[in-house]
Structure formats: structure tokens, C-alpha cells
GROMACS .gro file of N, CA and C in nm:
model
  471
    1UNK      N    1   9.816   9.956  20.986
    1UNK     CA    2   9.715  10.082  20.985
    1UNK      C    3   9.779  10.207  21.011
    2UNK      N    4   9.896  10.226  21.056
    2UNK     CA    5   9.961  10.327  21.100
    2UNK      C    6  10.063  10.377  20.961
    3UNK      N    7  10.106  10.306  20.876
    3UNK     CA    8  10.154  10.310  20.774
    3UNK      C    9  10.040  10.386  20.683
    4UNK      N   10   9.946  10.329  20.655
    4UNK     CA   11   9.837  10.397  20.574
    4UNK      C   12   9.798  10.533  20.640
    5UNK      N   13   9.797  10.573  20.760
    5UNK     CA   14   9.769  10.678  20.812
    5UNK      C   15   9.891  10.772  20.765
    6UNK      N   16  10.001  10.754  20.775
    6UNK     CA   17  10.136  10.823  20.735
    6UNK      C   18  10.087  10.875  20.579
    7UNK      N   19  10.072  10.737  20.501
    7UNK     CA   20  10.061  10.820  20.343
    7UNK      C   21   9.939  10.883  20.342
    8UNK      N   22   9.809  10.882  20.432
    8UNK     CA   23   9.714  10.968  20.421
    8UNK      C   24   9.736  11.109  20.454
    9UNK      N   25   9.847  11.124  20.553
    9UNK     CA   26   9.886  11.253  20.592
    9UNK      C   27   9.983  11.317  20.506
   10UNK      N   28  10.060  11.241  20.418
   10UNK     CA   29  10.142  11.265  20.307
   10UNK      C   30  10.056  11.337  20.163
   11UNK      N   31   9.961  11.259  20.160
   11UNK     CA   32   9.835  11.305  20.068
   11UNK      C   33   9.764  11.445  20.088
   12UNK      N   34   9.746  11.418  20.191
   12UNK     CA   35   9.665  11.559  20.270
   12UNK      C   36   9.748  11.652  20.267
   13UNK      N   37   9.882  11.650  20.314
   13UNK     CA   38   9.940  11.765  20.332
   13UNK      C   39   9.998  11.847  20.181
   14UNK      N   40  10.011  11.777  20.085
   14UNK     CA   41  10.076  11.825  19.969
   14UNK      C   42   9.955  11.864  19.912
   15UNK      N   43   9.812  11.824  19.887
   15UNK     CA   44   9.682  11.851  19.839
   15UNK      C   45   9.658  11.972  19.916
   16UNK      N   46   9.638  11.968  20.068
   16UNK     CA   47   9.583  12.086  20.129
   16UNK      C   48   9.650  12.205  20.118
   17UNK      N   49   9.786  12.193  20.070
   17UNK     CA   50   9.871  12.327  20.112
   17UNK      C   51   9.849  12.361  19.943
   18UNK      N   52   9.836  12.317  19.847
   18UNK     CA   53   9.819  12.347  19.717
   18UNK      C   54   9.676  12.407  19.680
   19UNK      N   55   9.578  12.350  19.778
   19UNK     CA   56   9.445  12.426  19.770
   19UNK      C   57   9.449  12.554  19.849
   20UNK      N   58   9.503  12.566  19.979
   20UNK     CA   59   9.505  12.651  20.029
   20UNK      C   60   9.582  12.821  19.936
   21UNK      N   61   9.688  12.745  19.882
   21UNK     CA   62   9.771  12.858  19.822
   21UNK      C   63   9.720  12.872  19.673
   22UNK      N   64   9.621  12.807  19.621
   22UNK     CA   65   9.556  12.822  19.465
   22UNK      C   66   9.429  12.924  19.500
   23UNK      N   67   9.344  12.843  19.590
   23UNK     CA   68   9.198  12.901  19.630
   23UNK      C   69   9.192  13.009  19.692
   24UNK      N   70   9.249  13.035  19.801
   24UNK     CA   71   9.251  13.134  19.879
   24UNK      C   72   9.367  13.209  19.878
   25UNK      N   73   9.466  13.217  19.768
   25UNK     CA   74   9.561  13.318  19.741
   25UNK      C   75   9.657  13.339  19.842
   26UNK      N   76   9.704  13.241  19.943
   26UNK     CA   77   9.762  13.295  20.054
   26UNK      C   78   9.931  13.291  19.998
   27UNK      N   79   9.979  13.237  19.895
   27UNK     CA   80  10.111  13.230  19.882
   27UNK      C   81  10.166  13.044  19.920
   28UNK      N   82  10.263  13.016  19.882
   28UNK     CA   83  10.306  12.915  19.874
   28UNK      C   84  10.378  12.898  20.046
   29UNK      N   85  10.423  12.991  20.068
   29UNK     CA   86  10.520  12.959  20.207
   29UNK      C   87  10.408  13.009  20.312
   30UNK      N   88  10.307  13.099  20.314
   30UNK     CA   89  10.224  13.132  20.403
   30UNK      C   90  10.117  12.979  20.432
   31UNK      N   91  10.072  12.924  20.311
   31UNK     CA   92  10.000  12.811  20.296
   31UNK      C   93  10.063  12.675  20.388
   32UNK      N   94  10.198  12.669  20.364
   32UNK     CA   95  10.227  12.560  20.418
   32UNK      C   96  10.271  12.597  20.561
   33UNK      N   97  10.317  12.721  20.619
   33UNK     CA   98  10.348  12.713  20.756
   33UNK      C   99  10.192  12.720  20.841
   34UNK      N  100  10.089  12.756  20.748
   34UNK     CA  101   9.998  12.791  20.833
   34UNK      C  102   9.940  12.646  20.881
   35UNK      N  103   9.936  12.552  20.764
   35UNK     CA  104   9.862  12.424  20.774
   35UNK      C  105   9.952  12.332  20.857
   36UNK      N  106  10.105  12.338  20.845
   36UNK     CA  107  10.207  12.315  20.942
   36UNK      C  108  10.221  12.343  21.076
   37UNK      N  109  10.163  12.460  21.096
   37UNK     CA  110  10.101  12.519  21.252
   37UNK      C  111  10.025  12.439  21.319
   38UNK      N  112   9.900  12.445  21.211
   38UNK     CA  113   9.781  12.363  21.290
   38UNK      C  114   9.819  12.208  21.317
   39UNK      N  115   9.855  12.155  21.234
   39UNK     CA  116   9.906  12.006  21.263
   39UNK      C  117   9.976  11.984  21.366
   40UNK      N  118  10.118  12.054  21.354
   40UNK     CA  119  10.223  12.048  21.465
   40UNK      C  120  10.167  12.089  21.606
   41UNK      N  121  10.054  12.209  21.595
   41UNK     CA  122  10.024  12.231  21.734
   41UNK      C  123   9.947  12.159  21.795
   42UNK      N  124   9.846  12.106  21.706
   42UNK     CA  125   9.734  12.014  21.766
   42UNK      C  126   9.810  11.855  21.815
   43UNK      N  127   9.911  11.832  21.764
   43UNK     CA  128   9.972  11.702  21.802
   43UNK      C  129  10.082  11.758  21.916
   44UNK      N  130  10.129  11.872  21.953
   44UNK     CA  131  10.182  11.917  22.073
   44UNK      C  132  10.095  11.924  22.193
   45UNK      N  133   9.983  11.978  22.159
   45UNK     CA  134   9.910  11.998  22.256
   45UNK      C  135   9.817  11.867  22.294
   46UNK      N  136   9.766  11.794  22.185
   46UNK     CA  137   9.712  11.678  22.227
   46UNK      C  138   9.787  11.511  22.183
   47UNK      N  139   9.903  11.490  22.246
   47UNK     CA  140   9.994  11.380  22.182
   47UNK      C  141   9.906  11.276  22.221
   48UNK      N  142   9.814  11.243  22.299
   48UNK     CA  143   9.772  11.130  22.341
   48UNK      C  144   9.651  11.068  22.260
   49UNK      N  145   9.618  11.176  22.138
   49UNK     CA  146   9.536  11.145  22.059
   49UNK      C  147   9.560  11.037  21.951
   50UNK      N  148   9.677  11.026  21.929
   50UNK     CA  149   9.749  10.936  21.851
   50UNK      C  150   9.851  10.851  21.909
   51UNK      N  151   9.885  10.764  21.850
   51UNK     CA  152   9.998  10.647  21.908
   51UNK      C  153  10.128  10.739  21.919
   52UNK      N  154  10.210  10.701  22.014
   52UNK     CA  155  10.359  10.762  21.990
   52UNK      C  156  10.433  10.750  21.851
   53UNK      N  157  10.417  10.642  21.800
   53UNK     CA  158  10.476  10.631  21.680
   53UNK      C  159  10.405  10.727  21.577
   54UNK      N  160  10.296  10.734  21.574
   54UNK     CA  161  10.239  10.862  21.453
   54UNK      C  162  10.263  10.970  21.516
   55UNK      N  163  10.260  11.018  21.668
   55UNK     CA  164  10.293  11.140  21.706
   55UNK      C  165  10.432  11.196  21.671
   56UNK      N  166  10.515  11.120  21.632
   56UNK     CA  167  10.636  11.122  21.614
   56UNK      C  168  10.644  11.150  21.466
   57UNK      N  169  10.599  11.078  21.370
   57UNK     CA  170  10.625  11.056  21.241
   57UNK      C  171  10.506  11.183  21.160
   58UNK      N  172  10.388  11.221  21.210
   58UNK     CA  173  10.300  11.292  21.136
   58UNK      C  174  10.346  11.431  21.119
   59UNK      N  175  10.400  11.475  21.232
   59UNK     CA  176  10.465  11.617  21.150
   59UNK      C  177  10.547  11.656  21.057
   60UNK      N  178  10.671  11.580  21.095
   60UNK     CA  179  10.766  11.576  20.962
   60UNK      C  180  10.693  11.541  20.844
   61UNK      N  181  10.614  11.424  20.811
   61UNK     CA  182  10.549  11.380  20.701
   61UNK      C  183  10.479  11.513  20.657
   62UNK      N  184  10.387  11.553  20.735
   62UNK     CA  185  10.330  11.674  20.663
   62UNK      C  186  10.410  11.792  20.635
   63UNK      N  187  10.515  11.821  20.706
   63UNK     CA  188  10.572  11.937  20.678
   63UNK      C  189  10.668  11.903  20.532
   64UNK      N  190  10.692  11.803  20.529
   64UNK     CA  191  10.772  11.761  20.394
   64UNK      C  192  10.642  11.802  20.260
   65UNK      N  193  10.567  11.697  20.303
   65UNK     CA  194  10.438  11.709  20.192
   65UNK      C  195  10.397  11.842  20.175
   66UNK      N  196  10.369  11.921  20.233
   66UNK     CA  197  10.342  12.065  20.250
   66UNK      C  198  10.445  12.148  20.151
   67UNK      N  199  10.585  12.099  20.141
   67UNK     CA  200  10.689  12.175  20.053
   67UNK      C  201  10.631  12.114  19.902
   68UNK      N  202  10.596  12.004  19.901
   68UNK     CA  203  10.521  11.945  19.734
   68UNK      C  204  10.436  12.055  19.725
   69UNK      N  205  10.340  12.056  19.827
   69UNK     CA  206  10.224  12.149  19.774
   69UNK      C  207  10.252  12.299  19.722
   70UNK      N  208  10.378  12.336  19.760
   70UNK     CA  209  10.408  12.507  19.724
   70UNK      C  210  10.444  12.464  19.578
   71UNK      N  211  10.438  12.366  19.528
   71UNK     CA  212  10.456  12.382  19.346
   71UNK      C  213  10.372  12.494  19.292
   72UNK      N  214  10.434  12.531  19.198
   72UNK     CA  215  10.322  12.629  19.124
   72UNK      C  216  10.255  12.566  19.000
   73UNK      N  217  10.089  12.642  18.981
   73UNK     CA  218  10.001  12.587  18.924
   73UNK      C  219  10.030  12.566  18.779
   74UNK      N  220  10.143  12.643  18.709
   74UNK     CA  221  10.183  12.653  18.603
   74UNK      C  222  10.296  12.496  18.578
   75UNK      N  223  10.355  12.449  18.677
   75UNK     CA  224  10.400  12.332  18.688
   75UNK      C  225  10.335  12.214  18.665
   76UNK      N  226  10.237  12.184  18.792
   76UNK     CA  227  10.170  12.089  18.839
   76UNK      C  228  10.018  12.144  18.880
   77UNK      N  229   9.952  12.107  18.776
   77UNK     CA  230   9.809  12.167  18.836
   77UNK      C  231   9.686  12.030  18.850
   78UNK      N  232   9.732  11.898  18.867
   78UNK     CA  233   9.618  11.798  18.932
   78UNK      C  234   9.643  11.790  19.053
   79UNK      N  235   9.542  11.742  19.097
   79UNK     CA  236   9.541  11.727  19.249
   79UNK      C  237   9.595  11.565  19.237
   80UNK      N  238   9.575  11.484  19.118
   80UNK     CA  239   9.599  11.332  19.119
   80UNK      C  240   9.768  11.331  19.128
   81UNK      N  241   9.824  11.452  19.047
   81UNK     CA  242   9.931  11.485  19.046
   81UNK      C  243  10.027  11.489  19.187
   82UNK      N  244   9.959  11.576  19.263
   82UNK     CA  245  10.021  11.620  19.386
   82UNK      C  246   9.971  11.482  19.504
   83UNK      N  247   9.876  11.422  19.486
   83UNK     CA  248   9.842  11.311  19.589
   83UNK      C  249   9.934  11.222  19.539
   84UNK      N  250   9.986  11.178  19.447
   84UNK     CA  251  10.091  11.090  19.371
   84UNK      C  252  10.251  11.141  19.450
   85UNK      N  253  10.256  11.251  19.430
   85UNK     CA  254  10.396  11.303  19.483
   85UNK      C  255  10.385  11.297  19.665
   86UNK      N  256  10.244  11.289  19.683
   86UNK     CA  257  10.286  11.292  19.826
   86UNK      C  258  10.316  11.130  19.884
   87UNK      N  259  10.254  11.055  19.803
   87UNK     CA  260  10.276  10.890  19.833
   87UNK      C  261  10.425  10.881  19.810
   88UNK      N  262  10.478  10.921  19.703
   88UNK     CA  263  10.620  10.878  19.655
   88UNK      C  264  10.703  10.946  19.767
   89UNK      N  265  10.649  11.092  19.808
   89UNK     CA  266  10.711  11.144  19.924
   89UNK      C  267  10.738  11.057  20.048
   90UNK      N  268  10.610  11.014  20.090
   90UNK     CA  269  10.609  10.948  20.213
   90UNK      C  270  10.704  10.805  20.219
   91UNK      N  271  10.694  10.728  20.064
   91UNK     CA  272  10.760  10.623  20.071
   91UNK      C  273  10.927  10.665  20.084
   92UNK      N  274  10.968  10.746  20.006
   92UNK     CA  275  11.121  10.785  20.022
   92UNK      C  276  11.139  10.827  20.168
   93UNK      N  277  11.053  10.912  20.219
   93UNK     CA  278  11.111  10.948  20.376
   93UNK      C  279  11.098  10.794  20.479
   94UNK      N  280  11.000  10.738  20.446
   94UNK     CA  281  10.972  10.597  20.548
   94UNK      C  282  11.125  10.539  20.508
   95UNK      N  283  11.135  10.527  20.397
   95UNK     CA  284  11.242  10.420  20.360
   95UNK      C  285  11.402  10.442  20.364
   96UNK      N  286  11.424  10.573  20.335
   96UNK     CA  287  11.569  10.603  20.317
   96UNK      C  288  11.582  10.739  20.377
   97UNK      N  289  11.491  10.772  20.448
   97UNK     CA  290  11.525  10.941  20.526
   97UNK      C  291  11.665  10.938  20.576
   98UNK      N  292  11.736  10.798  20.622
   98UNK     CA  293  11.874  10.834  20.673
   98UNK      C  294  11.985  10.864  20.587
   99UNK      N  295  11.958  10.803  20.457
   99UNK     CA  296  12.029  10.837  20.331
   99UNK      C  297  12.074  10.954  20.320
  100UNK      N  298  11.982  11.066  20.345
  100UNK     CA  299  11.985  11.185  20.294
  100UNK      C  300  12.047  11.295  20.401
  101UNK      N  301  12.112  11.237  20.485
  101UNK     CA  302  12.156  11.326  20.587
  101UNK      C  303  12.265  11.388  20.526
  102UNK      N  304  12.263  11.532  20.542
  102UNK     CA  305  12.353  11.606  20.477
  102UNK      C  306  12.323  11.675  20.348
  103UNK      N  307  12.237  11.620  20.295
  103UNK     CA  308  12.199  11.672  20.180
  103UNK      C  309  12.101  11.796  20.162
  104UNK      N  310  12.095  11.885  20.240
  104UNK     CA  311  11.995  11.969  20.264
  104UNK      C  312  11.863  11.941  20.331
  105UNK      N  313  11.896  11.818  20.393
  105UNK     CA  314  11.770  11.777  20.488
  105UNK      C  315  11.694  11.685  20.428
  106UNK      N  316  11.641  11.585  20.484
  106UNK     CA  317  11.566  11.463  20.429
  106UNK      C  318  11.432  11.483  20.383
  107UNK      N  319  11.378  11.573  20.447
  107UNK     CA  320  11.244  11.660  20.386
  107UNK      C  321  11.250  11.725  20.283
  108UNK      N  322  11.315  11.815  20.246
  108UNK     CA  323  11.347  11.908  20.134
  108UNK      C  324  11.359  11.809  20.020
  109UNK      N  325  11.453  11.732  20.024
  109UNK     CA  326  11.561  11.633  19.943
  109UNK      C  327  11.431  11.545  19.878
  110UNK      N  328  11.374  11.470  19.968
  110UNK     CA  329  11.281  11.388  19.935
  110UNK      C  330  11.136  11.447  19.873
  111UNK      N  331  11.114  11.589  19.941
  111UNK     CA  332  10.995  11.622  19.872
  111UNK      C  333  11.033  11.680  19.708
  112UNK      N  334  11.160  11.739  19.681
  112UNK     CA  335  11.234  11.755  19.563
  112UNK      C  336  11.240  11.662  19.473
  113UNK      N  337  11.291  11.514  19.519
  113UNK     CA  338  11.293  11.403  19.414
  113UNK      C  339  11.140  11.358  19.407
  114UNK      N  340  11.030  11.367  19.468
  114UNK     CA  341  10.922  11.324  19.455
  114UNK      C  342  10.843  11.410  19.377
  115UNK      N  343  10.855  11.511  19.367
  115UNK     CA  344  10.807  11.647  19.273
  115UNK      C  345  10.857  11.616  19.119
  116UNK      N  346  10.978  11.580  19.127
  116UNK     CA  347  11.048  11.579  19.006
  116UNK      C  348  10.996  11.448  18.925
  117UNK      N  349  10.967  11.327  19.012
  117UNK     CA  350  10.981  11.220  18.960
  117UNK      C  351  10.790  11.212  18.893
  118UNK      N  352  10.706  11.289  18.950
  118UNK     CA  353  10.584  11.329  18.913
  118UNK      C  354  10.560  11.400  18.799
  119UNK      N  355  10.667  11.499  18.798
  119UNK     CA  356  10.651  11.603  18.670
  119UNK      C  357  10.708  11.547  18.549
  120UNK      N  358  10.780  11.447  18.582
  120UNK     CA  359  10.863  11.344  18.466
  120UNK      C  360  10.747  11.247  18.406
  121UNK      N  361  10.611  11.225  18.455
  121UNK     CA  362  10.517  11.141  18.418
  121UNK      C  363  10.459  11.186  18.320
  122UNK      N  364  10.426  11.145  18.206
  122UNK     CA  365  10.324  11.202  18.109
  122UNK      C  366  10.162  11.165  18.183
  123UNK      N  367  10.092  11.279  18.180
  123UNK     CA  368   9.936  11.265  18.226
  123UNK      C  369   9.895  11.230  18.063
  124UNK      N  370   9.790  11.128  18.076
  124UNK     CA  371   9.708  11.082  17.916
  124UNK      C  372   9.597  11.152  17.918
  125UNK      N  373   9.556  11.227  18.032
  125UNK     CA  374   9.422  11.322  18.031
  125UNK      C  375   9.491  11.469  18.005
  126UNK      N  376   9.596  11.493  17.998
  126UNK     CA  377   9.646  11.634  17.959
  126UNK      C  378   9.629  11.644  17.800
  127UNK      N  379   9.596  11.783  17.776
  127UNK     CA  380   9.571  11.781  17.639
  127UNK      C  381   9.700  11.785  17.555
  128UNK      N  382   9.825  11.827  17.615
  128UNK     CA  383   9.944  11.831  17.553
  128UNK      C  384  10.035  11.677  17.546
  129UNK      N  385   9.969  11.604  17.638
  129UNK     CA  386  10.020  11.456  17.623
  129UNK      C  387  10.168  11.443  17.712
  130UNK      N  388  10.229  11.577  17.730
  130UNK     CA  389  10.343  11.550  17.792
  130UNK      C  390  10.330  11.654  17.916
  131UNK      N  391  10.427  11.633  18.018
  131UNK     CA  392  10.431  11.710  18.119
  131UNK      C  393  10.531  11.829  18.082
  132UNK      N  394  10.539  11.929  18.187
  132UNK     CA  395  10.647  12.055  18.148
  132UNK      C  396  10.782  11.957  18.177
  133UNK      N  397  10.780  11.869  18.266
  133UNK     CA  398  10.945  11.808  18.265
  133UNK      C  399  10.971  11.755  18.172
  134UNK      N  400  10.893  11.676  18.086
  134UNK     CA  401  10.920  11.578  17.955
  134UNK      C  402  10.961  11.723  17.864
  135UNK      N  403  10.858  11.808  17.864
  135UNK     CA  404  10.869  11.898  17.770
  135UNK      C  405  11.037  12.009  17.782
  136UNK      N  406  11.061  12.006  17.903
  136UNK     CA  407  11.203  12.083  17.940
  136UNK      C  408  11.293  12.008  17.900
  137UNK      N  409  11.311  11.863  17.917
  137UNK     CA  410  11.393  11.755  17.873
  137UNK      C  411  11.410  11.761  17.722
  138UNK      N  412  11.306  11.750  17.646
  138UNK     CA  413  11.296  11.723  17.507
  138UNK      C  414  11.379  11.863  17.463
  139UNK      N  415  11.321  11.992  17.515
  139UNK     CA  416  11.403  12.105  17.435
  139UNK      C  417  11.566  12.098  17.466
  140UNK      N  418  11.605  12.047  17.624
  140UNK     CA  419  11.718  12.032  17.613
  140UNK      C  420  11.805  11.965  17.548
  141UNK      N  421  11.732  11.828  17.493
  141UNK     CA  422  11.821  11.719  17.439
  141UNK      C  423  11.811  11.798  17.290
  142UNK      N  424  11.701  11.834  17.246
  142UNK     CA  425  11.747  11.892  17.081
  142UNK      C  426  11.827  11.964  17.083
  143UNK      N  427  11.840  12.097  17.167
  143UNK     CA  428  11.916  12.194  17.146
  143UNK      C  429  12.072  12.132  17.186
  144UNK      N  430  12.074  12.027  17.224
  144UNK     CA  431  12.241  11.976  17.241
  144UNK      C  432  12.277  11.893  17.124
  145UNK      N  433  12.146  11.826  17.040
  145UNK     CA  434  12.176  11.741  16.952
  145UNK      C  435  12.188  11.861  16.858
  146UNK      N  436  12.125  11.952  16.833
  146UNK     CA  437  12.162  12.052  16.714
  146UNK      C  438  12.295  12.124  16.746
  147UNK      N  439  12.343  12.128  16.876
  147UNK     CA  440  12.485  12.187  16.843
  147UNK      C  441  12.569  12.046  16.802
  148UNK      N  442  12.543  11.957  16.833
  148UNK     CA  443  12.664  11.796  16.810
  148UNK      C  444  12.646  11.817  16.631
  149UNK      N  445  12.516  11.820  16.596
  149UNK     CA  446  12.539  11.799  16.475
  149UNK      C  447  12.606  11.906  16.391
  150UNK      N  448  12.572  12.035  16.444
  150UNK     CA  449  12.678  12.144  16.375
  150UNK      C  450  12.808  12.125  16.391
  151UNK      N  451  12.882  12.090  16.477
  151UNK     CA  452  12.987  12.041  16.511
  151UNK      C  453  13.024  11.935  16.383
  152UNK      N  454  12.945  11.808  16.370
  152UNK     CA  455  12.983  11.696  16.276
  152UNK      C  456  13.012  11.792  16.130
  153UNK      N  457  12.921  11.886  16.115
  153UNK     CA  458  12.935  11.919  15.987
  153UNK      C  459  13.029  12.052  15.960
  154UNK      N  460  13.072  12.087  16.062
  154UNK     CA  461  13.246  12.163  16.066
  154UNK      C  462  13.329  12.091  16.055
  155UNK      N  463  13.318  11.942  16.098
  155UNK     CA  464  13.460  11.898  16.100
  155UNK      C  465  13.479  11.825  15.967
  156UNK      N  466  13.376  11.797  15.898
  156UNK     CA  467  13.357  11.746  15.752
  156UNK      C  468  13.420  11.858  15.641
  157UNK      N  469  13.416  11.981  15.659
  157UNK     CA  470  13.407  12.086  15.581
  157UNK      C  471  13.595  12.091  15.562
   0.00000   0.00000   0.00000
């Protein structure tokens, strides 16, 4: 049950930050900071409201998930994608957070990986059938293949 609550915190952290950022035009940093302050402040002043395990893990999971919610709406604009990134982030953080020590912090690294995973998944409800991540990858690959083909032609002259 506690693990389910932690996953729910990851989902709420990413979607709530994005919601405050886009609907109330507060900006990504201010939205993340405001919501994190509310959650961490509540758990600081009322630690007996949850178990010690949850009191230890809810603030970092919420903070890291709020990093996901700071994404631009031009890059990721679906709440399903944000929720999925929150689940992936929570999974990464709960299972491998000690591995990322020294890589800029486990929270930021895990949030970045979770967001990149979601950006690389095509959404079938999207009108363009591909995410921005796939479009960028395709553009990079085609650009490199064009340079390789041009070099091959130059070699055979």
C-alpha cells in the first residue's frame, strides 16, 4: 500500500506542477517550488500524519516528479504522458537511486530519464503519430545519412 501511495505522489507531482504552470501561468520553477513547499511543509509540521517510511520518501519523490512537470507544453502536452513519466520516475528512484550518486543527483537524473523515455514513445491519439523525440531523432538520422551518402558519392568519383 505504501508503494502505491509513492507512485500516486509521483503522478500527482508531475501533473499538478504542469497544471499550475500552464493554467495559472506561474512559470515552471515557481510552480515546482510552490507545490514542493506545500508538500514538504505539511510533512515537516505534521510528520505523524503518515508512516515514517512515507514521511521519508514523499518529499523527494514529489520534488523529482515536479521536475517532470516543468516540461514545456510544446514538448509534452498530455496528462497521460506526464502521469506515465511520474510512474517511470518513481520506479527508477525507488529501485536505482543509489546508482545515480555523482551524476547531478538522483532526482534530476531520474526525472530526465523518465521524461526522455516518455518523449520517445509515440502516442497513437496524436495527429502526427510521432512525438517530438522521435521527430528529432528522425531528423538527426536523416541528416547523418545524407552526409554519409554524399561522402560515398565523392569516393567513387
